[in-house]
Coordinates of C-alpha atoms in Angstrom, one line a residue:
X1 CA -24.7 -38.2 25.0
X2 CA -28.3 -37.1 24.8
X3 CA -29.6 -36.0 21.4
X4 CA -32.2 -33.2 21.4
X5 CA -34.8 -32.2 18.9
X6 CA -33.3 -31.6 15.5
X7 CA -33.1 -28.0 14.4
X8 CA -31.2 -26.1 11.6
X9 CA -30.0 -22.6 11.7
X10 CA -27.2 -20.5 10.2
X11 CA -24.4 -19.1 12.2
X12 CA -21.4 -17.0 11.1
X13 CA -17.9 -18.1 11.9
X14 CA -15.7 -15.4 13.5
X15 CA -12.8 -14.0 11.6
X16 CA -9.5 -15.2 12.7
X17 CA -7.0 -13.0 14.3
X18 CA -3.4 -14.1 14.4
X19 CA -0.2 -12.2 15.3
X20 CA 2.9 -12.1 17.2
X21 CA 4.9 -9.5 19.1
X22 CA 8.3 -8.9 17.5
X23 CA 10.8 -6.1 17.7
X24 CA 8.7 -4.1 20.1
X25 CA 5.6 -4.0 18.0
X26 CA 2.4 -6.0 17.7
X27 CA 1.3 -7.5 14.4
X28 CA -2.1 -9.0 13.9
X29 CA -4.4 -9.9 11.0
X30 CA -7.9 -11.0 10.3
X31 CA -8.5 -13.5 7.6
X32 CA -10.8 -16.3 6.3
X33 CA -14.2 -15.3 5.0
X34 CA -17.3 -16.1 7.1
X35 CA -19.3 -19.0 5.9
X36 CA -22.7 -20.5 6.9
X37 CA -22.6 -23.3 9.4
X38 CA -25.5 -25.8 9.4
X39 CA -26.4 -27.1 12.8
X40 CA -28.1 -30.5 12.6
X41 CA -29.0 -31.2 16.2
X42 CA -28.2 -30.3 19.8
X43 CA -26.1 -32.6 21.9
X44 CA -25.5 -32.9 25.7
X45 CA -22.4 -34.0 27.5
X46 CA -21.7 -34.3 31.2
X47 CA -18.8 -32.6 32.9
X48 CA -17.5 -32.5 36.5
X49 CA -19.3 -29.2 36.9
X50 CA -22.6 -30.0 35.2
X51 CA -24.1 -30.8 31.8
X52 CA -23.3 -28.7 28.7
X53 CA -25.3 -28.4 25.5
X54 CA -23.5 -28.1 22.2
X55 CA -24.4 -28.8 18.6
X56 CA -23.6 -31.3 15.9
X57 CA -22.6 -30.1 12.4
X58 CA -21.5 -32.3 9.5
X59 CA -20.4 -35.1 11.7
X60 CA -18.7 -33.1 14.5
X61 CA -20.0 -32.3 18.0
X62 CA -19.0 -28.7 18.8
X63 CA -19.1 -27.1 22.3
X64 CA -18.1 -23.5 22.7
X65 CA -17.6 -21.2 25.7
X66 CA -17.3 -23.9 28.4
X67 CA -15.9 -22.4 31.6
X68 CA -12.9 -24.3 32.9
X69 CA -12.1 -22.1 35.9
X70 CA -13.7 -19.3 37.9
X71 CA -13.6 -15.5 37.9
X72 CA -10.3 -13.6 37.4
X73 CA -11.7 -10.1 38.0
X74 CA -12.1 -8.2 41.2
X75 CA -10.1 -9.8 44.0
X76 CA -8.8 -12.4 41.6
X77 CA -7.0 -9.9 39.3
X78 CA -3.4 -11.0 39.0
X79 CA -4.1 -14.1 41.1
X80 CA -5.3 -17.6 40.6
X81 CA -8.9 -17.9 39.5
X82 CA -11.8 -18.3 41.9
X83 CA -13.1 -21.8 42.2
X84 CA -15.5 -22.7 39.5
X85 CA -18.9 -23.5 41.0
X86 CA -21.0 -26.4 39.6
X87 CA -24.3 -25.5 37.9
X88 CA -27.6 -27.2 37.9
X89 CA -29.6 -28.0 34.8
X90 CA -27.9 -27.8 31.3
X91 CA -25.6 -25.0 30.4
X92 CA -25.5 -23.8 26.8
X93 CA -22.2 -24.2 25.1
X94 CA -23.3 -22.9 21.7
X95 CA -21.4 -19.6 21.5
X96 CA -17.8 -18.5 22.1
X97 CA -16.9 -17.3 25.5
X98 CA -15.4 -13.8 26.2
X99 CA -11.8 -13.4 25.0
X100 CA -9.1 -11.9 27.3
X101 CA -8.8 -8.1 27.6
X102 CA -7.7 -6.7 24.2
X103 CA -9.3 -4.6 21.5
X104 CA -12.7 -5.9 20.4
X105 CA -12.6 -9.0 18.2
X106 CA -15.0 -9.3 15.2
X107 CA -17.8 -11.8 15.7
X108 CA -16.7 -12.6 19.3
X109 CA -18.1 -11.5 22.6
X110 CA -16.8 -8.3 24.3
X111 CA -13.3 -9.0 25.8
X112 CA -13.5 -9.5 29.6
X113 CA -11.2 -10.1 32.5
X114 CA -13.3 -13.2 33.2
X115 CA -12.2 -15.1 30.1
X116 CA -11.5 -18.7 31.2
X117 CA -13.5 -20.5 28.6
X118 CA -12.6 -23.3 26.2
X119 CA -14.0 -24.9 23.0
X120 CA -14.2 -28.6 22.0
X121 CA -14.5 -30.2 18.6
X122 CA -15.1 -34.0 18.7
X123 CA -16.4 -36.6 16.2
X124 CA -18.6 -37.9 19.0
X125 CA -19.1 -37.6 22.7
X126 CA -18.7 -41.3 23.2
X127 CA -16.3 -43.6 25.0
X128 CA -13.8 -43.9 22.2
X129 CA -10.3 -42.8 23.3
X130 CA -9.2 -40.4 20.6
X131 CA -6.0 -38.4 20.8
X132 CA -6.5 -34.9 22.1
X133 CA -4.9 -31.9 20.4
X134 CA -4.8 -29.0 22.8
X135 CA -4.0 -25.8 20.9
X136 CA -2.5 -22.6 22.2
X137 CA -3.5 -19.6 20.1
X138 CA -1.1 -17.1 18.7
X139 CA -1.0 -13.3 19.1
X140 CA 2.2 -12.9 21.0
X141 CA 1.1 -12.6 24.7
X142 CA -1.3 -9.8 24.1
X143 CA -4.1 -10.7 21.6
X144 CA -5.9 -13.8 20.3
X145 CA -8.5 -16.3 21.4
X146 CA -9.4 -20.0 21.1
X147 CA -12.3 -19.0 18.7
X148 CA -10.4 -17.7 15.7
X149 CA -11.9 -19.2 12.5
X150 CA -8.5 -20.1 10.9
X151 CA -7.9 -22.5 13.8
X152 CA -11.5 -24.0 13.8
X153 CA -11.0 -27.6 14.8
X154 CA -14.0 -29.2 13.0
X155 CA -12.1 -30.5 9.9
X156 CA -9.3 -32.0 12.0
X157 CA -11.9 -33.8 14.2
X158 CA -14.0 -34.9 11.2
X159 CA -11.2 -35.9 8.8
X160 CA -8.7 -37.4 11.2
X161 CA -10.8 -38.7 14.2
X162 CA -9.2 -36.5 16.9
X163 CA -10.5 -34.2 19.6
X164 CA -9.5 -30.6 19.4
X165 CA -9.5 -28.2 22.4
X166 CA -8.7 -24.5 22.5
X167 CA -8.7 -22.1 25.5
X168 CA -9.0 -18.4 26.1
X169 CA -6.7 -17.3 28.9
X170 CA -5.4 -14.1 30.4
X171 CA -3.1 -12.0 28.2
X172 CA -0.9 -8.9 28.5
X173 CA -0.4 -7.4 31.9
X174 CA -3.5 -9.2 33.2
X175 CA -1.8 -12.5 32.5
X176 CA 1.9 -11.6 33.1
X177 CA 2.3 -8.6 35.5
X178 CA 5.0 -9.7 37.9
X179 CA 4.0 -8.7 41.4
X180 CA 5.9 -11.3 43.4
X181 CA 8.5 -8.8 44.7
X182 CA 6.0 -6.3 46.1
X183 CA 2.7 -8.0 46.7
X184 CA 3.5 -11.0 48.9
X185 CA 2.7 -14.7 48.8
X186 CA -1.0 -14.2 47.7
X187 CA 0.4 -13.1 44.3
X188 CA 3.0 -15.8 43.9
X189 CA 3.3 -16.8 40.2
X190 CA 1.6 -13.5 39.1
X191 CA 4.0 -13.1 36.2
X192 CA 2.7 -16.4 34.7
X193 CA -1.0 -16.3 35.3
X194 CA -1.7 -16.6 31.6
X195 CA 0.3 -19.9 31.5
X196 CA -1.2 -21.1 34.7
X197 CA -4.7 -20.5 33.2
X198 CA -3.7 -22.8 30.3
X199 CA -2.7 -25.4 32.8
X200 CA -6.1 -25.1 34.4
X201 CA -7.5 -25.8 31.0
X202 CA -5.2 -28.9 30.7
X203 CA -6.4 -30.1 34.1
X204 CA -10.0 -29.7 32.9
X205 CA -9.2 -31.8 29.9
X206 CA -7.7 -34.5 32.1
X207 CA -10.8 -34.6 34.2
X208 CA -13.5 -34.2 31.5
X209 CA -12.3 -35.1 28.0
X210 CA -13.2 -38.8 28.2
X211 CA -16.9 -37.6 28.2
X212 CA -16.2 -36.0 24.9
X213 CA -14.6 -39.1 23.3
X214 CA -11.0 -38.1 24.0
X215 CA -8.2 -39.9 25.8
X216 CA -6.9 -37.9 28.8
X217 CA -3.7 -40.0 28.7
X218 CA -2.9 -39.0 25.1
X219 CA -2.8 -35.2 25.0
X220 CA -0.7 -33.2 22.6
X221 CA -0.1 -29.5 23.3
X222 CA 0.7 -27.3 20.2
X223 CA 0.7 -23.7 19.2
X224 CA 1.9 -21.2 16.6
X225 CA 3.8 -17.9 17.0
X226 CA 3.0 -16.7 20.6
X227 CA 1.2 -20.0 21.0
X228 CA 4.5 -21.8 20.2
X229 CA 6.2 -19.8 22.9
X230 CA 3.5 -20.7 25.4
X231 CA 3.9 -24.3 24.4
X232 CA 7.7 -24.0 24.9
X233 CA 7.0 -22.7 28.5
X234 CA 4.5 -25.4 29.3
X235 CA 7.1 -28.0 28.2
X236 CA 9.3 -26.8 31.1
X237 CA 6.6 -26.2 33.8
X238 CA 6.2 -28.8 36.6
X239 CA 2.5 -28.0 37.0
X240 CA 1.8 -28.8 33.3
X241 CA 3.8 -32.0 33.2
X242 CA 1.0 -34.5 34.4
X243 CA -1.4 -33.3 31.7
X244 CA 0.3 -33.8 28.3
X245 CA 2.7 -36.3 26.8
X246 CA 3.9 -34.7 23.5
X247 CA 4.2 -31.2 22.1
X248 CA 4.6 -29.1 18.9
X249 CA 6.2 -25.7 18.7
X250 CA 5.4 -23.9 15.4
X251 CA 6.9 -20.6 14.3
X252 CA 7.4 -19.5 17.9
X253 CA 10.5 -21.0 19.4
X254 CA 10.4 -20.0 23.1
X255 CA 14.0 -20.6 23.9
X256 CA 14.3 -17.9 26.6
X257 CA 11.8 -15.9 28.6
X258 CA 12.0 -12.7 30.7
X259 CA 14.0 -12.8 33.8
X260 CA 12.4 -11.7 37.1
X261 CA 14.7 -8.7 37.5
X262 CA 13.5 -7.3 34.2
X263 CA 9.9 -8.2 35.0
X264 CA 10.1 -6.3 38.3
X265 CA 11.6 -3.3 36.5
X266 CA 8.7 -3.4 34.1
X267 CA 6.2 -3.5 36.9
X268 CA 7.8 -0.5 38.6
X269 CA 7.7 1.3 35.2
X270 CA 4.0 0.6 34.8
X271 CA 3.2 1.8 38.4
X272 CA 5.1 5.0 37.7
X273 CA 3.1 5.6 34.6
X274 CA 0.0 5.1 36.6
X275 CA 1.3 7.4 39.4
X276 CA 1.1 4.6 41.9
X277 CA 3.9 4.0 44.4
X278 CA 5.3 0.5 44.9
X279 CA 4.1 0.7 48.6
X280 CA 0.6 1.4 47.4
X281 CA 0.6 -1.1 44.6
X282 CA -2.9 -2.3 45.6
X283 CA -4.3 0.7 43.9
X284 CA -3.7 -1.0 40.6
X285 CA -6.5 -3.4 41.6
X286 CA -8.9 -0.4 41.4
X287 CA -7.8 0.8 37.9
X288 CA -10.5 0.0 35.3
X289 CA -9.4 -2.7 32.8
X290 CA -9.8 -0.4 29.9
X291 CA -7.4 2.0 31.4
X292 CA -4.8 -0.7 32.0
X293 CA -5.2 -1.9 28.4
X294 CA -4.6 1.7 27.2
X295 CA -1.5 1.9 29.3
X296 CA -0.3 -1.5 28.1
X297 CA -0.6 -0.3 24.5
X298 CA 2.0 2.5 25.3
X299 CA 4.6 0.0 26.4
X300 CA 6.8 -2.2 24.2
X301 CA 5.7 -5.8 23.6
X302 CA 7.7 -8.9 24.4
X303 CA 9.0 -11.0 21.5
X304 CA 8.3 -14.8 21.5
X305 CA 11.8 -15.4 22.7
X306 CA 14.8 -13.4 23.9
X307 CA 18.0 -13.4 21.9
X308 CA 21.4 -13.8 23.3
X309 CA 24.0 -11.1 23.1
X310 CA 26.5 -12.7 20.8
X311 CA 29.6 -11.3 22.6
X312 CA 28.7 -11.7 26.2
X313 CA 26.3 -14.7 26.0
X314 CA 23.8 -12.7 28.1
X315 CA 20.1 -12.5 27.4
X316 CA 18.9 -9.3 25.8
X317 CA 16.8 -7.3 28.3
X318 CA 13.8 -5.3 27.0
X319 CA 12.4 -2.6 29.2
X320 CA 8.6 -2.7 29.2
X321 CA 6.3 -5.4 28.0
X322 CA 4.5 -8.3 29.5
X323 CA 5.1 -12.0 28.9
X324 CA 6.1 -15.2 30.8
X325 CA 8.6 -14.7 33.6
X326 CA 11.3 -17.1 34.7
X327 CA 10.3 -16.7 38.3
X328 CA 11.9 -19.8 39.8
X329 CA 8.5 -21.1 40.8
X330 CA 5.7 -21.5 38.2
X331 CA 8.3 -21.3 35.4
X332 CA 11.5 -22.4 37.1
X333 CA 13.9 -22.1 34.1
X334 CA 14.2 -20.8 30.6
X335 CA 12.3 -23.4 28.4
X336 CA 15.3 -24.3 26.3
X337 CA 18.3 -22.6 27.8
X338 CA 20.9 -23.8 28.6
X339 CA 19.4 -27.2 27.5
X340 CA 16.1 -29.0 26.9
X341 CA 14.1 -29.3 30.1
X342 CA 14.6 -32.6 31.9
X343 CA 11.0 -32.6 33.1
X344 CA 9.9 -33.4 29.5
X345 CA 12.8 -35.6 28.6
X346 CA 10.4 -38.5 27.6
X347 CA 7.9 -36.4 25.7
X348 CA 8.3 -36.3 21.9
X349 CA 8.5 -32.9 20.3
X350 CA 7.8 -31.3 16.9
X351 CA 9.4 -28.0 16.1
X352 CA 9.8 -25.8 13.0
X353 CA 9.0 -22.7 11.0
X354 CA 7.7 -21.4 7.6
X355 CA 10.2 -20.6 4.9
X356 CA 9.1 -17.0 4.2
X357 CA 8.0 -15.8 7.7
X358 CA 9.0 -12.2 7.0
X359 CA 6.5 -11.6 4.1
X360 CA 3.6 -11.6 6.7
X361 CA 5.4 -8.8 8.6
X362 CA 6.1 -6.9 5.4
X363 CA 2.3 -7.1 4.7
X364 CA 1.5 -5.9 8.3
X365 CA 4.0 -3.1 8.2
X366 CA 3.2 -2.0 4.7
X367 CA 6.8 -2.6 3.9
X368 CA 7.2 -2.2 0.1
X369 CA 10.7 -0.7 0.0
X370 CA 12.4 -4.0 1.0
X371 CA 11.3 -5.4 -2.4
X372 CA 12.8 -2.7 -4.5
X373 CA 16.4 -2.8 -3.1
X374 CA 19.6 -4.0 -4.8
X375 CA 22.5 -5.6 -3.0
X376 CA 24.0 -2.3 -2.0
X377 CA 20.6 -1.5 -0.4
X378 CA 20.6 -4.9 1.3
X379 CA 24.0 -4.2 2.9
X380 CA 22.8 -0.8 4.1
X381 CA 19.6 -2.4 5.6
X382 CA 21.5 -5.1 7.5
X383 CA 24.6 -3.3 8.6
X384 CA 23.1 -1.4 11.5
X385 CA 21.9 -4.7 13.0
X386 CA 24.9 -7.0 12.3
X387 CA 27.9 -4.6 11.9
X388 CA 30.1 -4.3 8.8
X389 CA 32.1 -7.5 9.0
X390 CA 29.2 -9.8 9.8
X391 CA 26.9 -8.1 7.3
X392 CA 29.4 -8.8 4.5
X393 CA 29.8 -12.4 5.6
X394 CA 26.0 -12.9 5.8
X395 CA 25.4 -11.5 2.3
X396 CA 28.3 -13.4 0.8
X397 CA 27.1 -16.7 2.3
X398 CA 23.6 -16.3 1.0
X399 CA 24.6 -15.2 -2.5
X400 CA 26.9 -18.2 -2.8
X401 CA 24.2 -20.7 -1.4
X402 CA 21.5 -19.1 -3.6
X403 CA 23.2 -17.8 -6.8
X404 CA 19.9 -16.9 -8.5
X405 CA 18.4 -15.1 -5.6
X406 CA 17.6 -11.4 -5.8
X407 CA 18.4 -9.0 -2.9
X408 CA 14.8 -9.1 -1.7
X409 CA 14.9 -12.9 -1.8
X410 CA 17.9 -12.9 0.4
X411 CA 16.4 -10.3 2.7
X412 CA 13.3 -12.4 3.2
X413 CA 15.4 -15.6 3.8
X414 CA 17.6 -13.8 6.4
X415 CA 14.7 -12.2 8.2
X416 CA 12.7 -15.4 8.2
X417 CA 15.3 -17.7 9.6
X418 CA 16.5 -15.3 12.2
X419 CA 12.9 -14.6 13.4
X420 CA 11.8 -18.2 13.8
X421 CA 14.3 -20.7 12.2
X422 CA 17.4 -20.4 14.3
X423 CA 15.4 -20.8 17.5
X424 CA 13.7 -23.8 16.1
X425 CA 17.0 -25.4 15.1
X426 CA 18.4 -24.6 18.5
X427 CA 15.5 -26.4 20.2
X428 CA 15.9 -29.4 18.0
X429 CA 19.6 -29.6 18.7
X430 CA 19.2 -29.4 22.4
X431 CA 16.4 -31.9 22.5
X432 CA 18.4 -34.3 20.4
X433 CA 21.4 -34.0 22.7
X434 CA 19.2 -35.0 25.6
X435 CA 18.9 -38.6 24.2
X436 CA 15.4 -38.9 25.4
X437 CA 12.2 -38.9 23.4
X438 CA 12.7 -37.9 19.7
X439 CA 12.4 -34.5 18.3
X440 CA 11.3 -33.8 14.7
X441 CA 12.3 -30.7 12.8
X442 CA 10.2 -29.4 10.0
X443 CA 10.1 -26.6 7.4
X444 CA 6.8 -25.5 5.8
X445 CA 7.3 -24.5 2.2
X446 CA 4.1 -24.4 0.2
X447 CA 4.2 -21.2 -1.9
X448 CA 1.3 -18.8 -2.2
X449 CA 1.1 -16.8 -5.3
X450 CA -0.6 -13.9 -3.5
X451 CA 1.4 -10.7 -3.8
X452 CA 2.4 -8.4 -0.9
X453 CA 0.2 -5.3 -1.5
X454 CA 2.0 -2.6 -3.4
X455 CA 4.6 -5.0 -4.8
X456 CA 5.0 -7.8 -7.4
X457 CA 6.6 -10.0 -4.7
X458 CA 4.8 -13.2 -3.9
X459 CA 4.1 -13.9 -0.2
X460 CA 5.4 -17.5 -0.5
X461 CA 5.1 -19.2 2.9
X462 CA 4.4 -16.3 5.3
X463 CA 4.1 -16.4 9.1
X464 CA 0.7 -17.7 10.1
X465 CA -0.1 -19.3 6.8
X466 CA 0.4 -22.7 8.4
X467 CA -2.6 -22.3 10.7
X468 CA -5.3 -22.9 8.1
X469 CA -3.1 -25.7 6.5
X470 CA -2.4 -27.7 9.6
X471 CA -6.0 -27.4 10.8
X472 CA -7.0 -28.8 7.4
X473 CA -9.1 -25.7 6.7
X474 CA -7.7 -25.5 3.1
X475 CA -10.1 -28.0 1.6
X476 CA -11.9 -28.4 -1.8
X477 CA -15.4 -27.0 -2.0
X478 CA -18.4 -29.3 -1.8
X479 CA -21.2 -29.9 -4.2
X480 CA -19.3 -28.5 -7.2
X481 CA -19.1 -25.0 -5.8
X482 CA -16.2 -22.9 -7.1
X483 CA -13.2 -22.7 -4.7
X484 CA -12.7 -19.4 -2.9
X485 CA -9.2 -17.9 -2.7
X486 CA -7.4 -18.4 0.6
X487 CA -6.4 -15.2 2.3
X488 CA -2.8 -16.3 2.6
X489 CA -2.7 -19.6 0.7
X490 CA -3.8 -18.2 -2.7
X491 CA -6.0 -19.8 -5.2
X492 CA -4.2 -22.8 -6.6
X493 CA -5.9 -26.2 -5.9
X494 CA -2.5 -27.7 -4.9
X495 CA -2.9 -26.0 -1.5
X496 CA -5.5 -28.7 -0.6
X497 CA -2.9 -31.4 -0.9
X498 CA -0.4 -29.4 1.1
X499 CA -3.0 -28.9 3.8
X500 CA -3.9 -32.6 4.0
X501 CA -0.3 -33.5 4.2
X502 CA 0.3 -31.1 7.1
X503 CA -2.8 -32.2 9.0
X504 CA -2.1 -35.9 8.5
X505 CA 1.4 -35.5 9.9
X506 CA 0.3 -33.6 12.9
X507 CA -2.7 -35.9 13.8
X508 CA -0.6 -39.0 13.4
X509 CA 2.0 -37.5 15.8
X510 CA -0.9 -36.7 18.2
X511 CA -2.0 -40.3 18.0
X512 CA 1.3 -42.1 18.1
X513 CA 4.1 -39.7 19.0
X514 CA 5.7 -40.2 15.6
X515 CA 4.7 -38.0 12.6
X516 CA 3.7 -39.9 9.5
X517 CA 1.5 -39.7 6.4
X518 CA 0.6 -42.1 3.6
X519 CA 2.3 -40.0 1.0
X520 CA 5.4 -39.2 3.2
X521 CA 8.7 -40.9 3.4
X522 CA 9.8 -42.0 6.8
X523 CA 10.5 -38.9 8.9
X524 CA 13.6 -39.6 10.9
X525 CA 14.1 -38.1 14.3
X526 CA 16.4 -35.1 14.3
X527 CA 20.1 -36.0 15.1
X528 CA 23.3 -34.0 15.0
X529 CA 24.8 -36.1 12.2
X530 CA 22.3 -36.0 9.4
X531 CA 20.1 -33.2 10.7
X532 CA 17.0 -34.4 8.9
X533 CA 14.2 -31.9 8.2
X534 CA 10.8 -32.6 6.8
X535 CA 9.9 -30.1 4.1
X536 CA 6.1 -29.8 4.0
X537 CA 4.5 -29.0 0.7
X538 CA 2.4 -30.8 -1.9
X539 CA 5.3 -33.2 -1.9
X540 CA 6.7 -34.4 1.5
X541 CA 10.4 -34.6 1.4
X542 CA 13.1 -35.3 4.0
X543 CA 16.1 -33.0 3.5
X544 CA 19.3 -33.7 5.4
X545 CA 21.2 -30.7 6.7
X546 CA 18.9 -28.1 5.1
X547 CA 20.3 -24.6 4.7
X548 CA 23.7 -26.1 5.7
X549 CA 25.9 -23.2 4.6
X550 CA 23.6 -20.5 6.0
X551 CA 23.2 -22.2 9.4
X552 CA 26.9 -22.8 9.7
X553 CA 27.5 -19.1 9.0
X554 CA 24.9 -18.1 11.6
X555 CA 26.7 -20.4 14.1
X556 CA 30.1 -18.9 13.3
X557 CA 28.9 -15.4 14.2
X558 CA 27.3 -16.6 17.4
X559 CA 23.6 -16.4 16.4
X560 CA 22.8 -20.0 17.3

């Protein structure tokens, strides 16, 4: 590392954007206030492509916007990136790189087809072999970036001596348009370009992270929401296998992905909307990116995982939308169906969800009516989805298990576990049956007192609240300054303890393959006898067979 002349300046952190695609709609939010960042000095590090210049701030070296692969525009649209050419001199890595094509993001560069950049946070660019935490951002498969402030990696690097890496990669139809059936071998794997981009980022880490103080042989992949689904896919992809050795899937259990027949139908539907015949598919290469983004917005989005039809055992097929494709090549199988992938048998896994996932979506959808209903209203709300008999059984089970719960309480619990919980449990069970490396199931339960706008109902533990907690970005203010409220986490100082607990468990897992914290009891690997789950809060507690009655009911009606 070369240290350059000291200099101080203020820079504004970007606002975070998180989201997921569920039920055919996109949900996104911006949160975390901007704050001044003091840069103490510039630092240089060597990569296989040339030197990069980052900056040091409060004990962390930060490099932003490092290219990890070449152009994906022009002739490389829907194909593998062009070769990244080395540069001479020193390349600035002081600002975020362009995010993938999407709506403009506040405090980030203009979105671009050429978006293959990554960011690195490290305590020092030395020869110390720190664990590497390679994060896959959320946003379904259509929005997000590796530069969101909520997932800023500085506190993890500083407080837990790890290296954090986050990538931008292609999204939406630019990353997942399946052309294999009509475009020939040059476009093989086109339905998974976004995932293959991430693998290019992992390969870059393998070749370069030692120069940043990281251990290329100790890499954890992790991600939340759509990033959890991406991580699920990587766990099953042969091309990713050499570059990581443990994983964490958070509030985005990617059990099943789109089959290639559905993906092909989606491609034909898009071409029809563009008035392009399948024989002349090449014309899509000439369509401006902005026009393709506009067309994408008119089509349904793909959820983080596909559900099974409970009567036929078949996967639900959604017309429209773009996401990972089980193409038999890049992604040879569903990530966790019918079982855990053998290719990652020896790689430890964390998986879990937040207790009140739905309150995030209520906030996004401006849903206030769900928090006014009585139990008759709850039946009427659930019956179209589950049918009369199952709806009655569901409500009876939850009222018995939670005798003091209101109808809105039960609706939030049902919606949250069906969105993210059942898939997480399914993954844990399948991984445990594999009798390979351990799997650890968790449930995040710290309760925010913030109210859903327009209601008196507290958000509790909504979807995406875990991001700032696990990145240890819920921390006490310095120098006696008053604490600012957290967008999701609320204003109680207890949140700082819950954040430290979450971050310590995850960084210990990254370091050793076994999650642990000083204030935690021993976290047993998940098994089919005791079914232990770590509940993460200000107090860390192992709960055996959590939500036993509810889960058994869901199993009895074929939902898991």
